[in-house]
C-alpha positions as protocol buffer text, in pm:
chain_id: "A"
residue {
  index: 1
  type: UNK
  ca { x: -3315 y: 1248 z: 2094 }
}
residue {
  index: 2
  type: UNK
  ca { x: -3035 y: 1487 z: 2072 }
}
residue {
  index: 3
  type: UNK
  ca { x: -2747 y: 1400 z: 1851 }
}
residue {
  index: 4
  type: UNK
  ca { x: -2370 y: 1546 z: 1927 }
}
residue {
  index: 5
  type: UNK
  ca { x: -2154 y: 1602 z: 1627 }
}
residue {
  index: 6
  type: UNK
  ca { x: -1813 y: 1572 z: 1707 }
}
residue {
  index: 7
  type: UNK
  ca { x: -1504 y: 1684 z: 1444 }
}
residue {
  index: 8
  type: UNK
  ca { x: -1236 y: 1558 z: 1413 }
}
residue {
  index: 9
  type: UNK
  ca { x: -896 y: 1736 z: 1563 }
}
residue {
  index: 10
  type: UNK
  ca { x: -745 y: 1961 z: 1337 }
}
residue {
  index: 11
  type: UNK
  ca { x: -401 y: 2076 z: 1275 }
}
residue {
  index: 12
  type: UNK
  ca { x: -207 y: 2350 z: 1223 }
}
residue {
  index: 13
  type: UNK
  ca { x: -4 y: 2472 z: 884 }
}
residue {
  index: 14
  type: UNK
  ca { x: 268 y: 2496 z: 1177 }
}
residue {
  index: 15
  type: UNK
  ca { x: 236 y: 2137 z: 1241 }
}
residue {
  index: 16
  type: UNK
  ca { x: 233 y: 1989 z: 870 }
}
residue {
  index: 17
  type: UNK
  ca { x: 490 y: 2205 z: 825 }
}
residue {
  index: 18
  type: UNK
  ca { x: 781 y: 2106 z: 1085 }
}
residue {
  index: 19
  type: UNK
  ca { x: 644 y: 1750 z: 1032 }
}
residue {
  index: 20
  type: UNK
  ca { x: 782 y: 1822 z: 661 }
}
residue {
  index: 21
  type: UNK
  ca { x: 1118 y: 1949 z: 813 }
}
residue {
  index: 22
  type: UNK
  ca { x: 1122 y: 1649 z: 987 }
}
residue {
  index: 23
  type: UNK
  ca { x: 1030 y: 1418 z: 686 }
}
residue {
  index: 24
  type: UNK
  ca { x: 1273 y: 1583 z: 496 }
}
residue {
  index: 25
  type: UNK
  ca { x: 1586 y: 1571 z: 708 }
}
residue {
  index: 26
  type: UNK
  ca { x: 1510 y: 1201 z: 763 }
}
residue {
  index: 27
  type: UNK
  ca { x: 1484 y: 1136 z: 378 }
}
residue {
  index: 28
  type: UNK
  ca { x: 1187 y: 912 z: 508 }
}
residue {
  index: 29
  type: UNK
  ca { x: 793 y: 1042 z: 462 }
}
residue {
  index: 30
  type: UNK
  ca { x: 621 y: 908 z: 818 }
}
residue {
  index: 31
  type: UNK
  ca { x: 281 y: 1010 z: 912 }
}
residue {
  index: 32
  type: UNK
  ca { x: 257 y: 1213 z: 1240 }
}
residue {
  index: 33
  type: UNK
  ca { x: 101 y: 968 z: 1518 }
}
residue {
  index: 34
  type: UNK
  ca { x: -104 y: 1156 z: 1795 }
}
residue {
  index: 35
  type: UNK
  ca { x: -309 y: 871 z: 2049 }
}
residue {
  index: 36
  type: UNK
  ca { x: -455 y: 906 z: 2377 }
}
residue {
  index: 37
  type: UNK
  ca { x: -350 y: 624 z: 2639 }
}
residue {
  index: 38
  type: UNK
  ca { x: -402 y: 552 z: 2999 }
}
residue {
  index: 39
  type: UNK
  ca { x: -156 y: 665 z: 3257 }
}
residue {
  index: 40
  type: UNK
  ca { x: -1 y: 993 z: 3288 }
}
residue {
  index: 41
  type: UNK
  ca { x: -28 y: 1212 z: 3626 }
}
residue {
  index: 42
  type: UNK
  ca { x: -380 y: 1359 z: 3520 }
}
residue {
  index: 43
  type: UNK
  ca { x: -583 y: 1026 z: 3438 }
}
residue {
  index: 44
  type: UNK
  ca { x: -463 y: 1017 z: 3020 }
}
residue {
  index: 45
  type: UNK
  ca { x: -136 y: 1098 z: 2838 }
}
residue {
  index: 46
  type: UNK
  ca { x: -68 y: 1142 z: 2441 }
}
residue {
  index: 47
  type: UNK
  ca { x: 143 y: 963 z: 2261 }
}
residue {
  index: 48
  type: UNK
  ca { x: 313 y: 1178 z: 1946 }
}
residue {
  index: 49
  type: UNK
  ca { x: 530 y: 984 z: 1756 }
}
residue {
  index: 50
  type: UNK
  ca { x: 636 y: 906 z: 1393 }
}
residue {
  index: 51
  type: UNK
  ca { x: 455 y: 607 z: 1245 }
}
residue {
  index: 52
  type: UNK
  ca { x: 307 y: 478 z: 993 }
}
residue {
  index: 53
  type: UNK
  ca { x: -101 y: 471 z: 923 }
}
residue {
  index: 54
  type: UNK
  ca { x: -292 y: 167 z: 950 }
}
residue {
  index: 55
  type: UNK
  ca { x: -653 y: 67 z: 813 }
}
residue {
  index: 56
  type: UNK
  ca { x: -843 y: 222 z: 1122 }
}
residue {
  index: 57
  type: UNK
  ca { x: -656 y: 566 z: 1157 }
}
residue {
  index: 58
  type: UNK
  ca { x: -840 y: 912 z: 1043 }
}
residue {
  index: 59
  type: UNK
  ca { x: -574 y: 1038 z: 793 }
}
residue {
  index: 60
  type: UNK
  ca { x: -541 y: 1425 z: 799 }
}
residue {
  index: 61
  type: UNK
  ca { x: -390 y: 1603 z: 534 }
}
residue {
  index: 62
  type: UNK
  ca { x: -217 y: 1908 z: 496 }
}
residue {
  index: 63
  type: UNK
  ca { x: 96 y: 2013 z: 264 }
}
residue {
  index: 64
  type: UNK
  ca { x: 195 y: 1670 z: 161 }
}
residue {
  index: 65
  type: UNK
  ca { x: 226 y: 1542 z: 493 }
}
residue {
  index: 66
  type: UNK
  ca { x: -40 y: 1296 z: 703 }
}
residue {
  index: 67
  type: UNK
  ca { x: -143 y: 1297 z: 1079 }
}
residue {
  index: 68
  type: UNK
  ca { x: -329 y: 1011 z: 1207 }
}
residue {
  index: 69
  type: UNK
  ca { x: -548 y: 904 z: 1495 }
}
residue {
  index: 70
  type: UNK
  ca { x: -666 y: 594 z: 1570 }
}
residue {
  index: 71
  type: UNK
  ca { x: -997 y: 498 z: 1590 }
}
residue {
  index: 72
  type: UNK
  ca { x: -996 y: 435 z: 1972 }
}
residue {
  index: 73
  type: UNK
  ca { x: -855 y: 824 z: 2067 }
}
residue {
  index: 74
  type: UNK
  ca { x: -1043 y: 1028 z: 1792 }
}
residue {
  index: 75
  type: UNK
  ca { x: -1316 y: 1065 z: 2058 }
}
residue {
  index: 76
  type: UNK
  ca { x: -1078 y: 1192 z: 2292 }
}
residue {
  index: 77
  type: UNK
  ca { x: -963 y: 1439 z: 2025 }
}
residue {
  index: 78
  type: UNK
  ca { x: -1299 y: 1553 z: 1916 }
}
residue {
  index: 79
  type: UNK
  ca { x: -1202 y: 1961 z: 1820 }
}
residue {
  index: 80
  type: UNK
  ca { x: -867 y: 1943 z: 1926 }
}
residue {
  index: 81
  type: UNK
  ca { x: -566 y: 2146 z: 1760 }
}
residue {
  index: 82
  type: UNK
  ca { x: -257 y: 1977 z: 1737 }
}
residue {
  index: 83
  type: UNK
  ca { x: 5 y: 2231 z: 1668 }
}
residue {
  index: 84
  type: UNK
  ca { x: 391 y: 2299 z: 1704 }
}
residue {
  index: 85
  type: UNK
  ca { x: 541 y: 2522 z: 1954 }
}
residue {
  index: 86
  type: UNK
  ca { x: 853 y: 2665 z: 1965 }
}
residue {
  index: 87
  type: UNK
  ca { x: 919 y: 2827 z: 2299 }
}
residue {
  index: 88
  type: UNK
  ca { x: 1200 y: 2884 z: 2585 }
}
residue {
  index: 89
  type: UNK
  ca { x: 1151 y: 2539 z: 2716 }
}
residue {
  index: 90
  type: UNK
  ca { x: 1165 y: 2376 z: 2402 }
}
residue {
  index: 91
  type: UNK
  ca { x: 1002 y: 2266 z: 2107 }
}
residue {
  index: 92
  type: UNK
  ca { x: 711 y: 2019 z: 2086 }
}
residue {
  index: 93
  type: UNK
  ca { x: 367 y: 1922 z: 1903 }
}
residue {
  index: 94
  type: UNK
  ca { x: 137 y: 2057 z: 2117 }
}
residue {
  index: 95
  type: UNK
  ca { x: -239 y: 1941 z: 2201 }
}
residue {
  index: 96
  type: UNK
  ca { x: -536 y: 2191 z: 2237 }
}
residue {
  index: 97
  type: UNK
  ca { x: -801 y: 1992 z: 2353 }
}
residue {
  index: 98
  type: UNK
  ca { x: -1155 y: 2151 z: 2466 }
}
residue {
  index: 99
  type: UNK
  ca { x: -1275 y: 1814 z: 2606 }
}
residue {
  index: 100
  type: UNK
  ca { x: -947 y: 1791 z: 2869 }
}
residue {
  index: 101
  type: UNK
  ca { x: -1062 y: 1933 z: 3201 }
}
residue {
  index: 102
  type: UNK
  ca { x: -788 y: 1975 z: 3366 }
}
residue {
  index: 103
  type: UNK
  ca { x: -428 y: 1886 z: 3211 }
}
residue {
  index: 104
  type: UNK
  ca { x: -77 y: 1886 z: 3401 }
}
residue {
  index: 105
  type: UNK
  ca { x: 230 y: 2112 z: 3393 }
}
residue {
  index: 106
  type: UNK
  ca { x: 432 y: 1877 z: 3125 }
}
residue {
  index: 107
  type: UNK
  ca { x: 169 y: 1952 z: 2872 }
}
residue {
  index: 108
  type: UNK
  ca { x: 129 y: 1572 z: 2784 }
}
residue {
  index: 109
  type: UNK
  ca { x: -109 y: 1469 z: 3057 }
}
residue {
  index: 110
  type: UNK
  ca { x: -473 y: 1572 z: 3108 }
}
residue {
  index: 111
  type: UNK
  ca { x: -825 y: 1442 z: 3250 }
}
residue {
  index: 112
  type: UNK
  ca { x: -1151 y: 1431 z: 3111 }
}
């Protein structure tokens, strides 16, 4: 019997920090929400918003500020990286996600 430890997603000091620039221009202190749902052009799409944890999220910590996943897409985000990005295009959280095996153009759509 062979037994496969997955970890859970981690995140960057990037991220916790522009989730505390967000925090703090908002005056409010929301957790960082990052869930895998059907749909999307590849098969799955995130879903990155502000929220606040519930009993069956994995709370990840960093500088003050919380990310959470729920229970239902931590094993999509087994060893994932959840970062921020600041490019041409724009800015955005940003996924990493070694189990994705293909993912789309827009960045929030992959397949597994």
């Amino acid at each position: 019997m062979t037994l496969t430890l997955t970890l859970p997603p981690k995140v960057t000091d990037r991220a916790f920090a522009r989730l505390a620039e967000i925090n703090e221009a908002s005056g409010e202190a929301k957790a960082l929400r990052v869930a895998v749902e059907g749909g999307g052009c590849s098969g799955f799409q995130y879903d990155i918003r502000l929220d606040e944890p519930t009993e069956d999220d994995m709370v990840l910590e960093g500088q003050g500020q919380k990310v959470v996943v729920d229970s239902v897409s931590l094993p999509f985000l087994a060893d994932a990286v959840i970062d921020y990005s600041e490019e041409l295009i724009g800015a955005r959280f940003t996924i990493e996600n070694p189990n994705a095996s293909s993912s789309c153009g827009c960045g929030t759509s992959f397949s597994m």
